[in-house]
Amino acid sequence: DMAGMDGTSTVEEMMSTLPTVLATAGPSGEPDASATAFRKNGGGYLNHKMYFATMSPEPQSEPTPGSPLAQAIDTSFGSWADFQEEMTNAAATVFGSGWAFLVLDPVTGELSVIQKPNQDSPYMDGLIPLLGIDVWEHAYYLLRGPDRGDYISAWWDVVDLAKVEEAFARVTAS
């Protein structure tokens, strides 16, 4: 039962249910054309919403020392530099079009870096995306040509960790 199908929900209400609906749209047996379309379009919407929300022309380039996000990164990756290296490598090695994400496992509380193909969302795996980089060619080709590595390096210059800290605080609040 999808919100809004009865005509009573607003677009905002329908969009707010996307993470929950996508969690049920993961791979499961026979492909369903409407589920596939929903996964691609809903995932694309959520991925891009987060992507643009976590960038800024004047970003905070590292987590606030001692912040809950900084502590979680240190616990999961060893250091901020180790996390950046893992995220950069994940983005650089996505086969074809897709994404690299920093995600939170809401069950274990652990952070990890994952790759997703196309517009698939981490919500489909029960994970909460905190930061993501779009490595579809449309994200970088006009400005950087085929140099994905140059794009990834430049992306780090606009990632706003204050926004990621806000998202982390929001999803870990008890």
Short mmCIF file of C-alpha atoms in Angstrom, two decimals:
data_model
loop_
_atom_site.label_atom_id
_atom_site.label_comp_id
_atom_site.label_asym_id
_atom_site.label_seq_id
_atom_site.Cartn_x
_atom_site.Cartn_y
_atom_site.Cartn_z
CA ASP A 1 0.00 0.00 0.00
CA MET A 2 1.72 3.15 -1.19
CA ALA A 3 0.97 6.52 0.39
CA GLY A 4 -0.83 8.88 -1.93
CA MET A 5 -2.42 6.27 -4.15
CA ASP A 6 -5.81 7.18 -2.72
CA GLY A 7 -5.36 10.81 -3.78
CA THR A 8 -5.37 12.21 -0.24
CA SER A 9 -1.66 12.60 0.42
CA THR A 10 0.44 15.58 -0.55
CA VAL A 11 3.57 15.22 -2.66
CA GLU A 12 5.64 16.02 0.43
CA GLU A 13 3.96 13.22 2.39
CA MET A 14 4.52 10.78 -0.46
CA MET A 15 8.18 11.78 -0.82
CA SER A 16 8.75 11.36 2.92
CA THR A 17 7.77 7.69 2.62
CA LEU A 18 10.32 6.92 -0.12
CA PRO A 19 12.99 5.47 2.20
CA THR A 20 10.46 3.06 3.71
CA VAL A 21 9.04 2.05 0.35
CA LEU A 22 12.51 1.61 -1.18
CA ALA A 23 13.46 -0.69 1.69
CA THR A 24 10.79 -3.07 0.36
CA ALA A 25 11.81 -2.62 -3.30
CA GLY A 26 15.09 -4.47 -3.08
CA PRO A 27 15.91 -7.44 -5.28
CA SER A 28 13.45 -10.23 -4.54
CA GLY A 29 12.75 -12.84 -7.18
CA GLU A 30 10.98 -11.91 -10.37
CA PRO A 31 11.44 -8.31 -11.49
CA ASP A 32 8.30 -6.21 -11.35
CA ALA A 33 8.22 -3.39 -13.91
CA SER A 34 6.55 -0.88 -11.58
CA ALA A 35 8.88 -1.75 -8.68
CA THR A 36 11.88 -1.36 -10.98
CA ALA A 37 10.68 2.04 -12.20
CA PHE A 38 9.96 3.13 -8.63
CA ARG A 39 13.39 1.95 -7.46
CA LYS A 40 15.17 3.83 -10.24
CA ASN A 41 13.20 7.06 -9.93
CA GLY A 42 12.73 7.04 -6.16
CA GLY A 43 16.33 6.04 -5.57
CA GLY A 44 17.54 8.68 -8.01
CA TYR A 45 15.49 11.34 -6.25
CA LEU A 46 16.78 10.45 -2.77
CA ASN A 47 20.38 9.98 -3.91
CA HIS A 48 20.48 13.36 -5.65
CA LYS A 49 18.66 15.13 -2.82
CA MET A 50 21.37 13.98 -0.38
CA TYR A 51 24.19 14.61 -2.87
CA PHE A 52 23.30 18.27 -3.35
CA ALA A 53 22.36 18.82 0.31
CA THR A 54 25.85 17.77 1.46
CA MET A 55 27.79 20.21 -0.72
CA SER A 56 28.50 23.90 -0.16
CA PRO A 57 30.64 26.63 -1.73
CA GLU A 58 32.15 27.27 1.72
CA PRO A 59 32.18 23.82 3.29
CA GLN A 60 33.38 22.51 6.62
CA SER A 61 36.01 20.17 5.18
CA GLU A 62 36.46 17.83 8.15
CA PRO A 63 34.23 16.60 10.96
CA THR A 64 34.26 18.68 14.11
CA PRO A 65 36.93 17.13 16.37
CA GLY A 66 35.29 14.97 19.02
CA SER A 67 31.85 15.17 17.41
CA PRO A 68 29.71 12.02 17.31
CA LEU A 69 30.38 11.73 13.56
CA ALA A 70 34.15 12.14 14.03
CA GLN A 71 34.09 9.46 16.73
CA ALA A 72 32.05 7.10 14.55
CA ILE A 73 34.42 7.61 11.61
CA ASP A 74 37.44 6.94 13.83
CA THR A 75 35.79 3.80 15.21
CA SER A 76 34.74 2.46 11.81
CA PHE A 77 37.69 3.52 9.63
CA GLY A 78 40.57 4.41 11.96
CA SER A 79 40.80 8.07 10.95
CA TRP A 80 39.30 10.76 8.74
CA ALA A 81 42.12 10.21 6.20
CA ASP A 82 41.45 6.46 6.13
CA PHE A 83 37.74 7.11 5.53
CA GLN A 84 38.51 9.57 2.71
CA GLU A 85 40.80 7.02 1.08
CA GLU A 86 38.17 4.27 1.29
CA MET A 87 35.39 6.55 -0.02
CA THR A 88 37.61 7.82 -2.85
CA ASN A 89 38.56 4.27 -3.84
CA ALA A 90 34.93 3.14 -3.76
CA ALA A 91 33.87 6.03 -5.99
CA ALA A 92 36.76 5.48 -8.40
CA THR A 93 36.03 1.77 -8.79
CA VAL A 94 32.26 1.79 -9.31
CA PHE A 95 31.78 -0.20 -12.50
CA GLY A 96 29.86 1.88 -15.01
CA SER A 97 27.32 4.28 -13.56
CA GLY A 98 26.45 4.39 -9.90
CA TRP A 99 27.26 5.77 -6.49
CA ALA A 100 29.60 5.43 -3.53
CA PHE A 101 28.03 6.05 -0.13
CA LEU A 102 28.92 6.50 3.50
CA VAL A 103 26.14 4.62 5.26
CA LEU A 104 24.97 3.91 8.78
CA ASP A 105 23.72 0.47 9.71
CA PRO A 106 20.84 1.32 12.07
CA VAL A 107 21.03 -2.12 13.70
CA THR A 108 24.74 -2.16 14.56
CA GLY A 109 25.37 1.59 14.60
CA GLU A 110 28.43 1.05 12.40
CA LEU A 111 29.48 3.18 9.45
CA SER A 112 30.68 1.68 6.19
CA VAL A 113 31.37 2.65 2.60
CA ILE A 114 29.38 0.87 -0.10
CA GLN A 115 28.87 1.04 -3.84
CA LYS A 116 25.46 0.92 -5.51
CA PRO A 117 24.80 0.54 -9.23
CA ASN A 118 22.64 2.90 -11.24
CA GLN A 119 20.18 4.76 -8.97
CA ASP A 120 19.82 2.01 -6.38
CA SER A 121 19.52 3.36 -2.86
CA PRO A 122 21.20 2.13 0.33
CA TYR A 123 17.70 2.16 1.86
CA MET A 124 17.05 -0.97 -0.22
CA ASP A 125 19.61 -2.75 1.98
CA GLY A 126 18.24 -1.34 5.22
CA LEU A 127 21.12 1.17 5.42
CA ILE A 128 20.91 4.93 5.94
CA PRO A 129 22.96 7.02 3.51
CA LEU A 130 24.81 9.97 5.07
CA LEU A 131 27.05 11.04 2.19
CA GLY A 132 27.13 9.99 -1.42
CA ILE A 133 29.00 10.76 -4.60
CA ASP A 134 27.34 10.40 -7.98
CA VAL A 135 29.74 8.74 -10.41
CA TRP A 136 27.44 8.67 -13.38
CA GLU A 137 29.27 10.37 -16.25
CA HIS A 138 26.67 13.17 -16.32
CA ALA A 139 28.00 14.31 -12.94
CA TYR A 140 31.46 15.15 -14.26
CA TYR A 141 31.92 14.69 -17.99
CA LEU A 142 31.09 18.22 -19.17
CA LEU A 143 33.59 19.85 -16.78
CA ARG A 144 36.19 17.11 -16.34
CA GLY A 145 35.92 14.92 -19.41
CA PRO A 146 36.43 11.23 -18.67
CA ASP A 147 38.65 11.94 -15.62
CA ARG A 148 36.56 10.49 -12.79
CA GLY A 149 39.51 10.78 -10.39
CA ASP A 150 39.79 14.53 -10.94
CA TYR A 151 36.05 14.89 -10.30
CA ILE A 152 36.26 12.87 -7.07
CA SER A 153 39.17 14.99 -5.85
CA ALA A 154 37.27 18.20 -6.63
CA TRP A 155 34.14 16.81 -4.94
CA TRP A 156 36.01 16.60 -1.63
CA ASP A 157 36.58 20.38 -1.92
CA VAL A 158 32.82 21.04 -1.68
CA VAL A 159 31.66 18.29 0.70
CA ASP A 160 30.23 20.05 3.76
CA LEU A 161 30.81 17.92 6.83
CA ALA A 162 28.60 20.21 8.92
CA LYS A 163 25.66 18.93 6.82
CA VAL A 164 26.79 15.32 7.24
CA GLU A 165 27.12 15.86 11.01
CA GLU A 166 23.55 17.22 11.07
CA ALA A 167 22.27 14.17 9.18
CA PHE A 168 24.18 11.81 11.48
CA ALA A 169 22.78 13.53 14.58
CA ARG A 170 19.26 13.34 13.15
CA VAL A 171 19.38 9.61 12.39
CA THR A 172 21.15 8.62 15.62
CA ALA A 173 18.95 10.66 17.97
CA SER A 174 17.23 8.35 20.43
#
